[in-house]
mmCIF file of C-alpha atoms in Angstrom:
data_model
loop_
_atom_site.group_PDB
_atom_site.id
_atom_site.type_symbol
_atom_site.label_atom_id
_atom_site.label_comp_id
_atom_site.label_asym_id
_atom_site.label_seq_id
_atom_site.Cartn_x
_atom_site.Cartn_y
_atom_site.Cartn_z
ATOM 1 C CA UNK A 3 40.998 -31.611 2.625
ATOM 2 C CA UNK A 4 42.988 -31.127 -0.669
ATOM 3 C CA UNK A 5 41.718 -29.318 -3.919
ATOM 4 C CA UNK A 6 41.696 -30.799 -7.681
ATOM 5 C CA UNK A 7 43.311 -27.543 -8.441
ATOM 6 C CA UNK A 8 46.958 -29.473 -7.641
ATOM 7 C CA UNK A 9 45.860 -31.934 -10.717
ATOM 8 C CA UNK A 10 45.627 -28.989 -12.814
ATOM 9 C CA UNK A 11 49.070 -26.897 -11.479
ATOM 10 C CA UNK A 12 50.517 -30.540 -11.616
ATOM 11 C CA UNK A 13 49.593 -30.455 -15.628
ATOM 12 C CA UNK A 14 50.280 -27.438 -16.540
ATOM 13 C CA UNK A 15 54.246 -28.351 -15.953
ATOM 14 C CA UNK A 16 54.269 -30.690 -17.512
ATOM 15 C CA UNK A 17 53.094 -29.117 -20.826
ATOM 16 C CA UNK A 18 55.373 -25.918 -19.750
ATOM 17 C CA UNK A 19 58.075 -29.087 -19.430
ATOM 18 C CA UNK A 20 57.373 -30.465 -22.774
ATOM 19 C CA UNK A 21 57.569 -26.445 -24.361
ATOM 20 C CA UNK A 22 60.809 -26.741 -23.309
ATOM 21 C CA UNK A 23 60.207 -24.388 -20.177
ATOM 22 C CA UNK A 24 62.379 -24.493 -16.887
ATOM 23 C CA UNK A 25 59.820 -25.422 -14.509
ATOM 24 C CA UNK A 26 60.043 -25.070 -10.866
ATOM 25 C CA UNK A 27 57.611 -26.408 -8.276
ATOM 26 C CA UNK A 28 57.498 -24.851 -5.144
ATOM 27 C CA UNK A 29 55.348 -26.680 -2.300
ATOM 28 C CA UNK A 30 54.198 -25.511 1.473
ATOM 29 C CA UNK A 31 56.240 -28.099 3.529
ATOM 30 C CA UNK A 32 55.863 -26.892 6.689
ATOM 31 C CA UNK A 33 53.745 -23.818 8.561
ATOM 32 C CA UNK A 34 53.360 -21.897 12.021
ATOM 33 C CA UNK A 35 50.582 -19.495 14.318
ATOM 34 C CA UNK A 36 48.134 -18.638 11.361
ATOM 35 C CA UNK A 37 50.025 -19.172 8.129
ATOM 36 C CA UNK A 38 46.579 -18.674 5.629
ATOM 37 C CA UNK A 39 47.553 -22.365 3.202
ATOM 38 C CA UNK A 40 47.265 -26.177 4.569
ATOM 39 C CA UNK A 41 50.689 -28.032 3.973
ATOM 40 C CA UNK A 42 51.164 -29.451 0.628
ATOM 41 C CA UNK A 43 50.145 -26.315 -1.204
ATOM 42 C CA UNK A 44 51.435 -26.048 -4.654
ATOM 43 C CA UNK A 45 52.620 -23.615 -6.892
ATOM 44 C CA UNK A 46 55.308 -23.647 -10.779
ATOM 45 C CA UNK A 47 57.036 -21.502 -11.611
ATOM 46 C CA UNK A 48 59.245 -21.398 -15.278
ATOM 47 C CA UNK A 49 62.121 -19.328 -16.290
ATOM 48 C CA UNK A 50 60.647 -16.044 -17.656
ATOM 49 C CA UNK A 51 58.926 -15.696 -14.190
ATOM 50 C CA UNK A 52 55.389 -16.990 -15.445
ATOM 51 C CA UNK A 53 53.751 -18.772 -11.972
ATOM 52 C CA UNK A 54 50.204 -20.616 -11.198
ATOM 53 C CA UNK A 55 49.087 -21.210 -7.750
ATOM 54 C CA UNK A 56 50.197 -19.596 -4.752
ATOM 55 C CA UNK A 57 51.854 -20.885 -1.286
ATOM 56 C CA UNK A 58 50.477 -18.111 0.730
ATOM 57 C CA UNK A 59 47.687 -16.204 -0.826
ATOM 58 C CA UNK A 60 50.386 -13.795 -1.363
ATOM 59 C CA UNK A 61 52.692 -12.651 1.091
ATOM 60 C CA UNK A 62 55.809 -14.317 -0.150
ATOM 61 C CA UNK A 63 55.162 -15.154 -3.468
ATOM 62 C CA UNK A 64 57.267 -12.816 -4.820
ATOM 63 C CA UNK A 65 60.317 -14.039 -3.326
ATOM 64 C CA UNK A 66 59.633 -17.310 -4.258
ATOM 65 C CA UNK A 67 59.509 -16.395 -7.900
ATOM 66 C CA UNK A 68 62.860 -14.818 -7.234
ATOM 67 C CA UNK A 69 64.314 -17.313 -5.285
ATOM 68 C CA UNK A 70 63.148 -19.736 -8.067
ATOM 69 C CA UNK A 71 65.207 -17.905 -11.007
ATOM 70 C CA UNK A 72 68.381 -18.075 -9.043
ATOM 71 C CA UNK A 73 67.609 -21.820 -8.261
ATOM 72 C CA UNK A 74 67.188 -22.343 -12.372
ATOM 73 C CA UNK A 75 69.856 -19.588 -13.137
ATOM 74 C CA UNK A 76 72.463 -21.112 -10.519
ATOM 75 C CA UNK A 77 71.376 -24.891 -11.901
ATOM 76 C CA UNK A 78 70.976 -25.721 -8.867
ATOM 77 C CA UNK A 79 67.945 -28.603 -7.469
ATOM 78 C CA UNK A 80 66.313 -27.582 -4.603
ATOM 79 C CA UNK A 81 66.051 -25.792 -1.551
ATOM 80 C CA UNK A 82 64.560 -24.430 1.676
ATOM 81 C CA UNK A 83 63.500 -21.468 2.218
ATOM 82 C CA UNK A 84 61.946 -20.293 5.657
ATOM 83 C CA UNK A 85 60.005 -17.477 5.847
ATOM 84 C CA UNK A 86 59.286 -16.089 9.691
ATOM 85 C CA UNK A 87 57.579 -13.289 10.544
ATOM 86 C CA UNK A 88 60.301 -12.506 13.402
ATOM 87 C CA UNK A 89 62.490 -12.503 10.688
ATOM 88 C CA UNK A 90 64.421 -9.025 10.025
ATOM 89 C CA UNK A 91 62.783 -9.498 6.157
ATOM 90 C CA UNK A 92 59.170 -9.921 7.368
ATOM 91 C CA UNK A 93 58.426 -6.175 5.862
ATOM 92 C CA UNK A 94 60.059 -7.455 2.840
ATOM 93 C CA UNK A 95 57.359 -10.675 3.242
ATOM 94 C CA UNK A 96 55.100 -8.818 4.303
ATOM 95 C CA UNK A 97 53.716 -11.707 6.694
ATOM 96 C CA UNK A 98 50.471 -10.197 7.207
ATOM 97 C CA UNK A 99 49.198 -13.138 8.665
ATOM 98 C CA UNK A 100 51.287 -13.254 11.266
ATOM 99 C CA UNK A 101 52.441 -17.012 11.000
ATOM 100 C CA UNK A 102 55.687 -18.325 9.619
ATOM 101 C CA UNK A 103 55.674 -21.248 6.229
ATOM 102 C CA UNK A 104 58.857 -22.815 5.080
ATOM 103 C CA UNK A 105 58.431 -23.591 1.147
ATOM 104 C CA UNK A 106 60.588 -25.791 -1.121
ATOM 105 C CA UNK A 107 61.297 -25.492 -4.191
ATOM 106 C CA UNK A 108 62.408 -27.777 -6.706
ATOM 107 C CA UNK A 109 63.182 -27.773 -10.174
ATOM 108 C CA UNK A 110 62.473 -30.842 -12.590
ATOM 109 C CA UNK A 111 64.549 -32.166 -14.285
ATOM 110 C CA UNK B 22 61.573 -33.423 -9.103
ATOM 111 C CA UNK B 23 61.834 -36.234 -11.752
ATOM 112 C CA UNK B 24 59.562 -35.366 -14.532
ATOM 113 C CA UNK B 25 58.779 -39.863 -14.660
ATOM 114 C CA UNK B 26 57.491 -38.957 -11.102
ATOM 115 C CA UNK B 27 54.910 -35.851 -11.541
ATOM 116 C CA UNK B 28 53.456 -38.112 -14.522
ATOM 117 C CA UNK B 29 52.961 -40.827 -11.710
ATOM 118 C CA UNK B 30 51.916 -38.387 -9.629
ATOM 119 C CA UNK B 31 49.002 -36.767 -12.311
ATOM 120 C CA UNK B 32 48.595 -40.600 -13.286
ATOM 121 C CA UNK B 33 47.633 -41.531 -9.645
ATOM 122 C CA UNK B 34 45.567 -38.690 -8.581
ATOM 123 C CA UNK B 35 43.164 -39.487 -11.975
ATOM 124 C CA UNK B 36 42.826 -43.079 -11.140
ATOM 125 C CA UNK B 37 41.646 -42.525 -7.570
ATOM 126 C CA UNK B 38 44.194 -43.913 -5.627
ATOM 127 C CA UNK B 39 45.698 -43.245 -2.063
ATOM 128 C CA UNK B 40 49.327 -42.967 -2.040
ATOM 129 C CA UNK B 41 52.147 -40.085 -1.008
ATOM 130 C CA UNK B 42 55.322 -38.771 -2.131
ATOM 131 C CA UNK B 43 57.699 -38.604 0.093
ATOM 132 C CA UNK B 44 60.525 -35.893 -0.672
ATOM 133 C CA UNK B 45 64.168 -36.313 1.266
ATOM 134 C CA UNK B 46 65.062 -32.637 1.716
ATOM 135 C CA UNK B 47 68.108 -33.190 1.801
ATOM 136 C CA UNK B 48 69.186 -34.925 -1.278
ATOM 137 C CA UNK B 49 66.015 -33.955 -2.798
ATOM 138 C CA UNK B 50 65.236 -37.119 -3.841
ATOM 139 C CA UNK B 51 61.651 -37.820 -4.300
ATOM 140 C CA UNK B 52 59.465 -41.181 -4.787
ATOM 141 C CA UNK B 53 56.235 -42.523 -4.421
ATOM 142 C CA UNK B 54 54.991 -44.383 -1.109
ATOM 143 C CA UNK B 55 51.606 -46.820 -1.289
ATOM 144 C CA UNK B 56 51.264 -49.140 1.246
ATOM 145 C CA UNK B 57 53.232 -52.774 1.242
ATOM 146 C CA UNK B 58 55.176 -50.810 -1.071
ATOM 147 C CA UNK B 59 58.743 -51.182 -0.753
ATOM 148 C CA UNK B 60 61.130 -47.591 0.536
ATOM 149 C CA UNK B 61 63.654 -47.223 -1.645
ATOM 150 C CA UNK B 62 67.632 -47.248 0.519
ATOM 151 C CA UNK B 63 66.772 -42.901 1.028
ATOM 152 C CA UNK B 64 63.955 -43.459 3.210
ATOM 153 C CA UNK B 65 64.072 -47.049 4.654
ATOM 154 C CA UNK B 66 65.494 -46.557 7.870
ATOM 155 C CA UNK B 67 62.257 -44.261 8.457
ATOM 156 C CA UNK B 68 60.047 -47.005 7.409
ATOM 157 C CA UNK B 69 57.818 -47.048 10.630
ATOM 158 C CA UNK B 70 57.058 -42.860 10.839
ATOM 159 C CA UNK B 71 55.955 -42.660 7.395
ATOM 160 C CA UNK B 72 53.654 -45.281 7.287
ATOM 161 C CA UNK B 73 52.230 -44.037 10.608
ATOM 162 C CA UNK B 74 51.827 -40.614 9.304
ATOM 163 C CA UNK B 75 50.456 -42.373 5.917
ATOM 164 C CA UNK B 76 48.444 -44.314 7.622
ATOM 165 C CA UNK B 77 46.807 -40.970 9.832
ATOM 166 C CA UNK B 78 47.041 -38.901 6.500
ATOM 167 C CA UNK B 79 49.165 -36.597 8.274
ATOM 168 C CA UNK B 80 51.391 -34.355 5.952
ATOM 169 C CA UNK B 81 54.782 -32.668 7.156
ATOM 170 C CA UNK B 82 58.136 -32.786 8.353
ATOM 171 C CA UNK B 83 57.686 -36.207 10.179
ATOM 172 C CA UNK B 84 59.868 -35.273 13.352
ATOM 173 C CA UNK B 85 63.575 -35.378 13.994
ATOM 174 C CA UNK B 86 64.273 -36.385 10.609
ATOM 175 C CA UNK B 87 63.932 -34.318 6.881
ATOM 176 C CA UNK B 88 61.915 -36.950 4.815
ATOM 177 C CA UNK B 89 58.359 -34.942 3.777
ATOM 178 C CA UNK B 90 55.346 -36.298 3.217
ATOM 179 C CA UNK B 91 52.376 -35.338 1.227
ATOM 180 C CA UNK B 92 49.364 -37.626 1.139
ATOM 181 C CA UNK B 93 46.563 -38.013 -1.469
ATOM 182 C CA UNK B 94 43.846 -39.008 -0.518
ATOM 183 C CA UNK B 95 40.755 -41.283 -2.939
ATOM 184 C CA UNK B 96 37.806 -38.298 -3.615
ATOM 185 C CA UNK B 97 35.296 -38.526 -1.376
ATOM 186 C CA UNK B 98 32.098 -40.945 -2.421
ATOM 187 C CA UNK B 99 28.940 -38.664 -2.486
ATOM 188 C CA UNK B 100 25.735 -40.021 -2.764
ATOM 189 C CA UNK B 101 22.679 -37.741 -4.215
ATOM 190 C CA UNK B 102 19.374 -39.249 -4.720
ATOM 191 C CA UNK B 103 16.868 -36.883 -6.469
ATOM 192 C CA UNK B 104 18.385 -35.344 -9.719
ATOM 193 C CA UNK B 105 16.736 -32.119 -8.720
ATOM 194 C CA UNK B 106 17.759 -28.197 -8.660
ATOM 195 C CA UNK B 107 19.412 -28.157 -5.230
ATOM 196 C CA UNK B 108 21.748 -31.490 -7.174
ATOM 197 C CA UNK B 109 22.736 -28.856 -9.898
ATOM 198 C CA UNK B 110 23.622 -26.211 -7.356
ATOM 199 C CA UNK B 111 25.770 -28.861 -5.540
ATOM 200 C CA UNK B 112 27.573 -29.948 -8.179
ATOM 201 C CA UNK B 113 28.249 -26.430 -8.757
ATOM 202 C CA UNK B 114 30.043 -25.859 -5.490
ATOM 203 C CA UNK B 115 31.937 -29.327 -5.485
ATOM 204 C CA UNK B 116 34.265 -28.717 -8.452
ATOM 205 C CA UNK B 117 37.070 -27.243 -6.855
ATOM 206 C CA UNK B 118 36.831 -29.959 -3.801
ATOM 207 C CA UNK B 119 37.648 -33.409 -3.972
ATOM 208 C CA UNK B 120 34.537 -34.900 -4.117
ATOM 209 C CA UNK B 121 32.873 -37.631 -6.265
ATOM 210 C CA UNK B 122 29.069 -37.091 -7.034
ATOM 211 C CA UNK B 123 26.764 -39.693 -8.024
ATOM 212 C CA UNK B 124 22.784 -38.924 -8.575
ATOM 213 C CA UNK B 125 20.516 -41.586 -8.591
ATOM 214 C CA UNK B 126 16.678 -40.840 -9.094
ATOM 215 C CA UNK B 127 13.657 -43.466 -10.102
ATOM 216 C CA UNK B 128 11.857 -40.437 -12.143
ATOM 217 C CA UNK B 129 13.053 -40.758 -15.754
ATOM 218 C CA UNK B 130 12.039 -37.350 -16.395
ATOM 219 C CA UNK B 131 14.296 -35.653 -13.343
ATOM 220 C CA UNK B 132 17.207 -37.842 -14.844
ATOM 221 C CA UNK B 133 16.837 -38.377 -18.488
ATOM 222 C CA UNK B 134 15.435 -34.404 -19.498
ATOM 223 C CA UNK B 135 18.216 -32.341 -16.820
ATOM 224 C CA UNK B 136 21.331 -31.536 -17.836
ATOM 225 C CA UNK B 137 23.872 -32.631 -15.297
ATOM 226 C CA UNK B 138 27.785 -32.471 -16.553
ATOM 227 C CA UNK B 139 30.812 -34.208 -14.781
ATOM 228 C CA UNK B 140 28.620 -36.581 -12.917
ATOM 229 C CA UNK B 141 26.895 -39.953 -13.103
ATOM 230 C CA UNK B 142 23.778 -40.345 -13.193
ATOM 231 C CA UNK B 143 21.584 -43.393 -12.813
ATOM 232 C CA UNK B 144 18.027 -43.689 -13.478
ATOM 233 C CA UNK B 145 16.594 -46.315 -10.805
ATOM 234 C CA UNK B 146 15.418 -46.943 -7.484
ATOM 235 C CA UNK B 147 17.768 -46.371 -4.969
ATOM 236 C CA UNK B 148 17.648 -49.803 -3.301
ATOM 237 C CA UNK B 149 19.106 -51.351 -6.139
ATOM 238 C CA UNK B 150 21.293 -49.930 -7.195
ATOM 239 C CA UNK B 151 22.981 -49.319 -3.544
ATOM 240 C CA UNK B 152 23.059 -52.598 -2.512
ATOM 241 C CA UNK B 153 25.181 -53.538 -5.106
ATOM 242 C CA UNK B 154 28.209 -50.532 -4.021
ATOM 243 C CA UNK B 155 30.295 -52.399 -0.882
ATOM 244 C CA UNK B 156 30.765 -48.244 0.643
ATOM 245 C CA UNK B 157 32.991 -47.713 3.575
ATOM 246 C CA UNK B 158 34.314 -44.084 5.682
ATOM 247 C CA UNK B 159 34.531 -42.845 2.649
ATOM 248 C CA UNK B 160 30.809 -42.127 1.637
ATOM 249 C CA UNK B 161 28.424 -39.704 1.899
ATOM 250 C CA UNK B 162 25.130 -39.274 1.379
ATOM 251 C CA UNK B 163 23.055 -36.498 0.483
ATOM 252 C CA UNK B 164 18.706 -37.245 0.552
ATOM 253 C CA UNK B 165 17.304 -34.636 -1.785
ATOM 254 C CA UNK B 166 13.511 -35.631 -2.835
ATOM 255 C CA UNK B 167 12.007 -35.710 0.777
ATOM 256 C CA UNK B 168 9.725 -37.760 -0.708
ATOM 257 C CA UNK B 169 9.857 -41.135 1.359
ATOM 258 C CA UNK B 170 8.932 -43.834 -0.856
ATOM 259 C CA UNK B 171 12.652 -42.876 -2.973
ATOM 260 C CA UNK B 172 14.353 -41.408 0.366
ATOM 261 C CA UNK B 173 13.639 -43.833 3.006
ATOM 262 C CA UNK B 174 15.672 -46.931 1.730
ATOM 263 C CA UNK B 175 18.297 -44.799 0.699
ATOM 264 C CA UNK B 176 18.580 -44.204 4.360
ATOM 265 C CA UNK B 177 17.765 -47.333 5.821
ATOM 266 C CA UNK B 178 20.910 -48.685 3.701
ATOM 267 C CA UNK B 179 22.922 -45.411 4.888
ATOM 268 C CA UNK B 180 22.372 -46.340 8.593
ATOM 269 C CA UNK B 181 22.762 -50.440 8.079
ATOM 270 C CA UNK B 182 26.276 -49.412 6.062
ATOM 271 C CA UNK B 183 29.155 -47.386 5.953
ATOM 272 C CA UNK B 184 28.913 -43.744 5.924
ATOM 273 C CA UNK B 185 30.939 -40.961 7.351
ATOM 274 C CA UNK B 186 27.743 -38.165 6.564
ATOM 275 C CA UNK B 187 23.823 -38.405 6.192
ATOM 276 C CA UNK B 188 22.007 -35.879 5.722
ATOM 277 C CA UNK B 189 18.432 -35.666 4.289
ATOM 278 C CA UNK B 190 16.511 -32.349 3.368
ATOM 279 C CA UNK B 191 13.248 -31.733 4.158
ATOM 280 C CA UNK B 192 11.403 -29.490 7.159
ATOM 281 C CA UNK B 193 11.394 -30.144 11.162
ATOM 282 C CA UNK B 194 8.348 -31.678 10.573
ATOM 283 C CA UNK B 195 9.315 -33.862 7.095
ATOM 284 C CA UNK B 196 12.692 -35.010 9.479
ATOM 285 C CA UNK B 197 10.062 -35.703 12.902
ATOM 286 C CA UNK B 198 7.746 -37.878 10.502
ATOM 287 C CA UNK B 199 11.186 -39.330 8.942
ATOM 288 C CA UNK B 200 12.488 -40.511 12.228
ATOM 289 C CA UNK B 201 9.162 -41.470 13.145
ATOM 290 C CA UNK B 202 9.095 -43.860 10.460
ATOM 291 C CA UNK B 203 12.596 -45.399 10.895
ATOM 292 C CA UNK B 204 11.804 -45.898 14.393
ATOM 293 C CA UNK B 205 8.902 -48.183 13.377
ATOM 294 C CA UNK B 206 11.291 -49.683 10.747
ATOM 295 C CA UNK B 207 13.325 -50.483 14.311
ATOM 296 C CA UNK B 208 16.370 -48.239 13.966
ATOM 297 C CA UNK B 209 17.892 -47.217 17.442
ATOM 298 C CA UNK B 210 17.882 -43.249 18.063
ATOM 299 C CA UNK B 211 21.212 -43.042 18.233
ATOM 300 C CA UNK B 212 21.043 -44.424 14.386
ATOM 301 C CA UNK B 213 18.150 -42.159 13.371
ATOM 302 C CA UNK B 214 20.477 -39.436 15.203
ATOM 303 C CA UNK B 215 23.110 -39.595 12.902
ATOM 304 C CA UNK B 216 21.021 -37.960 10.445
ATOM 305 C CA UNK B 217 21.786 -34.920 9.629
ATOM 306 C CA UNK B 218 18.383 -33.616 10.051
ATOM 307 C CA UNK B 219 16.995 -30.662 8.516
ATOM 308 C CA UNK B 220 20.524 -31.239 6.287
ATOM 309 C CA UNK B 221 22.599 -28.644 5.892
ATOM 310 C CA UNK B 222 23.941 -25.487 8.480
ATOM 311 C CA UNK B 223 21.893 -22.929 9.568
ATOM 312 C CA UNK B 224 22.837 -19.904 7.312
ATOM 313 C CA UNK B 225 19.082 -18.384 6.852
ATOM 314 C CA UNK B 226 18.712 -18.666 2.869
ATOM 315 C CA UNK B 227 15.832 -20.436 1.521
ATOM 316 C CA UNK B 228 16.972 -20.887 -2.303
ATOM 317 C CA UNK B 229 17.946 -24.030 -4.068
ATOM 318 C CA UNK B 230 22.002 -22.205 -4.318
ATOM 319 C CA UNK B 231 21.977 -21.042 -0.654
ATOM 320 C CA UNK B 232 20.257 -24.556 0.572
ATOM 321 C CA UNK B 233 23.161 -26.461 -1.495
ATOM 322 C CA UNK B 234 25.867 -23.707 -0.217
ATOM 323 C CA UNK B 235 24.790 -25.019 3.010
ATOM 324 C CA UNK B 236 24.635 -28.635 2.489
ATOM 325 C CA UNK B 237 28.538 -28.452 0.913
ATOM 326 C CA UNK B 238 28.990 -26.528 3.833
ATOM 327 C CA UNK B 239 27.791 -28.782 6.577
ATOM 328 C CA UNK B 240 29.710 -31.791 4.779
ATOM 329 C CA UNK B 241 33.239 -30.230 4.790
ATOM 330 C CA UNK B 242 32.899 -29.231 8.044
ATOM 331 C CA UNK B 243 32.264 -33.705 8.983
ATOM 332 C CA UNK B 244 34.431 -33.718 6.542
ATOM 333 C CA UNK B 245 37.160 -32.037 8.316
ATOM 334 C CA UNK B 246 36.133 -32.907 11.447
ATOM 335 C CA UNK B 247 35.992 -36.295 11.017
ATOM 336 C CA UNK B 248 39.591 -36.019 9.008
ATOM 337 C CA UNK B 249 38.093 -38.260 6.390
#
């Protein structure tokens, strides 16, 4: 069941853009195993690294923020991020849930 | 994503439309989809799959494509009969869920003197109001007065119309009597058994917020079980 919280995140994204901030919207596009959040869950990040919402309940947020800042810095429009427990970087992400997930990040323009 | 699209999603979400957002993961383009709408060239080839995912409210990357679809569904309409104390907590618990609540109670004292926020309150007998509503499988009914004069007509309406959830507050004894009355009115056992009564999951609590929690829990369980 979709939650109303998503509306708050989207409205906040618009208001950040209106305040001349660069904003990235991150969406969970695929999950395997026991990832905690459902597909479609969103988070927004601005160029200062401020964020609202979450995509995994804490497991990969730091990495999503870092990738989002890189996206803005390199002026890319979108990128797909895949996080896997069997990934060699798994410890960095700390997917304690034992699942995997893909997150799509895109700049609002 | 273009800011215009984001703005459109917000507007459609507020006006409670049923739609989906499509994203082409290869080129970053996205657009809104509603039944009957034309698709742009970026998505046209996958029309059949898109419509299939849309009708099943399925979210994710459409298999063997680079198209991501996210469905936005209408909020669930919850009709509560009885502007009682438990209704206050039902409103509290439903705040972050996709539920639209309407409260009906013919007793002026309950509807006029109590403060309810962000919900529609109707001071009228259920039978008068309900017959004006065209329900579908997006509707739930919760009766809370446990007074047959008020609850029974609402329950009868729900049994004759489309509701994915019907729940009635009252002890086991009260519910047995209720079932007996409905049987006398001519409803089948199958119809009567579709009523969740006594309402709610068994959490063991007796206080108003605990009962409200047990009702909301059962409602959410049914929403997810039936993929409403």
